[in-house]
Amino acid sequence: RRLTEDLFLAAKLEQKQLLLNEDRAALNEEAAAVCAACQSEADQKGVALCLSADVLLPVWGDSVRLQQIVQNLVTNAIHYTPAGGTITVHSFAAEGRALVLVQDTGCGIAPEDQAAVFDRYFHTTADTKHDSTGLGLTIAQELAHLHHGEITLESEVGKGSCFTLALPLLED
C-alpha cells in the first residue's frame, strides 16, 4: 500500500499536479506532531527520540505536506539508527529561514552515496536492511521545493546523518 501511495504521489509531483492546501502554519508544531506520532516506533526500536521545538516558526504551507516531509526524515532516522542510538529533532530560525534538523546516530551515508540520496528509488549501500520504497526522500525534497525550501544533508559513515529542512520564515 505504501509503495502504491508513494508512486502515486511521486507521479503527481513529477506532473506538477499536486495542489497544496496552503495557509499559515507553525513548522515547529508540525515537527512536534510528527515526533509525537513516531514516538512509539522509536520506543519499540530502543531509539531515543528527542525534540527541541519550542520556538515559533511561522511558515506558509500545507500542514499535512509539511508533516509528511518531517515524517519521512524522522522515520528514515529511526530505521537507520540502531537500538541505543539517539535522534534529535531541533527547530529554530536562522537568516530568515525556519529550520528543522533531524540528526541521528545511525550508520551514516557514504560520501559516494550522498549526492544520490534524493534520487528516486535510491537505497544506500550500507548493510542496514530497510523496508523502503526508495521514494521517501525524493518526495520530501519535492514537497520542500513546492514550499520554496530545500532539504540538505550532512553525514559521516559510522557517526550518523543530519537532514535539514529549510523554509522561508514568515515575518509578522
Protein backbone atom coordinates (compact mmCIF):
# COMPACT_ATOMS: atom_id res chain seq x y z
CA ARG A 1 0.00 0.00 0.00
CA ARG A 2 2.81 2.41 0.92
CA LEU A 3 4.58 1.73 -2.37
CA THR A 4 1.38 2.48 -4.31
CA GLU A 5 0.82 5.70 -2.36
CA ASP A 6 4.44 6.79 -2.83
CA LEU A 7 4.36 6.04 -6.56
CA PHE A 8 1.09 7.93 -6.97
CA LEU A 9 2.40 10.95 -5.06
CA ALA A 10 5.74 10.90 -6.92
CA ALA A 11 3.87 10.85 -10.24
CA LYS A 12 1.67 13.78 -9.19
CA LEU A 13 4.74 15.74 -8.12
CA GLU A 14 6.52 14.99 -11.39
CA GLN A 15 3.49 16.07 -13.41
CA LYS A 16 3.15 19.23 -11.27
CA GLN A 17 -0.40 18.12 -10.41
CA LEU A 18 -0.19 18.27 -6.63
CA LEU A 19 -2.24 21.08 -5.16
CA LEU A 20 -1.21 22.37 -1.76
CA ASN A 21 -3.77 23.48 0.81
CA GLU A 22 -1.65 26.42 1.88
CA ASP A 23 -2.18 28.52 4.96
CA ARG A 24 -0.11 29.91 7.79
CA ALA A 25 1.50 27.03 9.70
CA ALA A 26 3.94 26.70 12.59
CA LEU A 27 6.77 24.46 11.41
CA ASN A 28 7.88 23.76 15.00
CA GLU A 29 4.37 22.49 15.83
CA GLU A 30 4.32 20.30 12.72
CA ALA A 31 7.67 18.79 13.78
CA ALA A 32 6.36 18.23 17.32
CA ALA A 33 3.25 16.46 15.98
CA VAL A 34 5.42 14.15 13.86
CA CYS A 35 7.67 13.32 16.80
CA ALA A 36 4.64 12.50 18.95
CA ALA A 37 3.29 10.22 16.21
CA CYS A 38 6.68 8.48 15.77
CA GLN A 39 7.49 8.11 19.47
CA SER A 40 6.13 4.56 19.82
CA GLU A 41 8.06 3.38 16.75
CA ALA A 42 11.27 4.82 18.23
CA ASP A 43 10.49 3.27 21.63
CA GLN A 44 9.88 -0.15 20.07
CA LYS A 45 13.27 0.00 18.39
CA GLY A 46 15.02 1.24 21.55
CA VAL A 47 15.98 4.57 19.99
CA ALA A 48 15.73 7.84 21.94
CA LEU A 49 13.71 10.47 20.06
CA CYS A 50 14.43 13.94 21.46
CA LEU A 51 12.60 17.09 20.43
CA SER A 52 13.57 20.73 20.73
CA ALA A 53 10.80 22.73 19.03
CA ASP A 54 9.79 25.49 21.42
CA VAL A 55 10.47 28.48 19.14
CA LEU A 56 7.52 29.57 16.99
CA LEU A 57 8.39 29.14 13.31
CA PRO A 58 5.61 30.62 11.15
CA VAL A 59 5.72 29.46 7.52
CA TRP A 60 3.33 29.45 4.59
CA GLY A 61 2.43 25.95 3.52
CA ASP A 62 0.30 22.84 3.58
CA SER A 63 0.26 21.47 7.11
CA VAL A 64 -0.29 17.86 6.01
CA ARG A 65 2.56 18.01 3.48
CA LEU A 66 4.90 19.75 5.92
CA GLN A 67 4.31 16.93 8.38
CA GLN A 68 4.90 14.42 5.59
CA ILE A 69 8.32 15.94 4.90
CA VAL A 70 9.36 15.78 8.56
CA GLN A 71 7.86 12.30 8.96
CA ASN A 72 9.93 10.97 6.06
CA LEU A 73 13.08 12.36 7.70
CA VAL A 74 12.23 11.07 11.18
CA THR A 75 11.15 7.58 10.08
CA ASN A 76 14.31 7.22 7.98
CA ALA A 77 16.35 8.21 11.03
CA ILE A 78 14.54 5.61 13.15
CA HIS A 79 15.14 2.87 10.56
CA TYR A 80 18.85 3.66 10.17
CA THR A 81 19.63 4.22 13.86
CA PRO A 82 20.47 1.10 15.89
CA ALA A 83 18.96 0.35 19.30
CA GLY A 84 20.58 2.53 21.92
CA GLY A 85 21.01 5.37 19.43
CA THR A 86 19.56 8.87 19.51
CA ILE A 87 17.58 11.00 17.10
CA THR A 88 17.33 14.72 17.81
CA VAL A 89 14.77 16.91 16.06
CA HIS A 90 15.63 20.57 16.54
CA SER A 91 13.60 23.51 15.20
CA PHE A 92 14.92 27.07 15.09
CA ALA A 93 15.15 30.21 12.97
CA ALA A 94 18.28 31.46 11.22
CA GLU A 95 18.89 34.00 8.46
CA GLY A 96 15.19 34.44 7.67
CA ARG A 97 14.55 30.72 7.42
CA ALA A 98 12.64 28.22 9.52
CA LEU A 99 14.85 25.17 10.05
CA VAL A 100 14.13 21.65 11.25
CA LEU A 101 17.19 19.45 11.77
CA VAL A 102 16.75 15.69 12.08
CA GLN A 103 20.04 14.35 13.41
CA ASP A 104 20.70 10.68 14.15
CA THR A 105 23.47 8.48 15.48
CA GLY A 106 22.84 5.88 12.79
CA CYS A 107 25.12 4.25 10.26
CA GLY A 108 25.70 7.43 8.24
CA ILE A 109 25.78 7.73 4.47
CA ALA A 110 28.91 7.11 2.43
CA PRO A 111 30.27 10.18 0.60
CA GLU A 112 29.73 8.45 -2.76
CA ASP A 113 26.03 7.95 -1.91
CA GLN A 114 25.28 11.42 -0.56
CA ALA A 115 24.70 13.09 -3.94
CA ALA A 116 22.07 10.45 -4.82
CA VAL A 117 20.01 10.28 -1.61
CA PHE A 118 17.23 12.42 -3.07
CA ASP A 119 17.08 10.42 -6.33
CA ARG A 120 14.13 8.12 -7.00
CA TYR A 121 14.50 4.52 -5.84
CA PHE A 122 17.84 5.23 -4.17
CA HIS A 123 18.96 2.83 -1.45
CA THR A 124 22.16 3.39 0.47
CA THR A 125 24.99 0.91 0.08
CA ALA A 126 25.03 0.49 3.89
CA ASP A 127 24.47 -3.03 5.17
CA THR A 128 21.42 -1.93 7.16
CA LYS A 129 18.25 -3.69 5.98
CA HIS A 130 15.48 -1.19 5.37
CA ASP A 131 11.95 -1.80 4.13
CA SER A 132 11.86 1.19 1.82
CA THR A 133 10.31 2.23 -1.47
CA GLY A 134 13.30 4.45 -2.24
CA LEU A 135 10.89 7.34 -2.78
CA GLY A 136 10.61 8.97 0.66
CA LEU A 137 13.49 11.43 0.36
CA THR A 138 12.60 12.18 -3.27
CA ILE A 139 9.06 13.04 -2.23
CA ALA A 140 10.25 15.03 0.80
CA GLN A 141 12.63 17.11 -1.33
CA GLU A 142 9.96 17.77 -3.99
CA LEU A 143 7.48 18.83 -1.30
CA ALA A 144 10.14 21.10 0.22
CA HIS A 145 10.70 22.69 -3.20
CA LEU A 146 6.94 23.28 -3.56
CA HIS A 147 7.17 25.21 -0.27
CA HIS A 148 10.09 27.27 -1.68
CA GLY A 149 12.54 25.42 0.54
CA GLU A 150 15.02 22.58 0.43
CA ILE A 151 16.45 19.68 2.36
CA THR A 152 20.21 19.35 2.79
CA LEU A 153 22.32 16.53 4.16
CA GLU A 154 25.46 16.24 6.26
CA SER A 155 26.62 12.73 7.08
CA GLU A 156 29.61 10.72 8.19
CA VAL A 157 29.79 6.94 7.98
CA GLY A 158 29.62 5.37 11.43
CA LYS A 159 28.59 8.63 13.11
CA GLY A 160 25.16 9.39 11.65
CA SER A 161 23.36 11.87 9.45
CA CYS A 162 21.73 15.27 9.77
CA PHE A 163 18.98 16.25 7.34
CA THR A 164 17.94 19.91 7.46
CA LEU A 165 14.62 21.21 6.14
CA ALA A 166 14.83 24.95 5.43
CA LEU A 167 11.75 27.02 4.52
CA PRO A 168 11.18 30.77 4.24
CA LEU A 169 10.22 32.19 7.63
CA LEU A 170 7.12 34.40 7.66
CA GLU A 171 7.56 37.85 9.10
CA ASP A 172 4.76 39.14 11.29
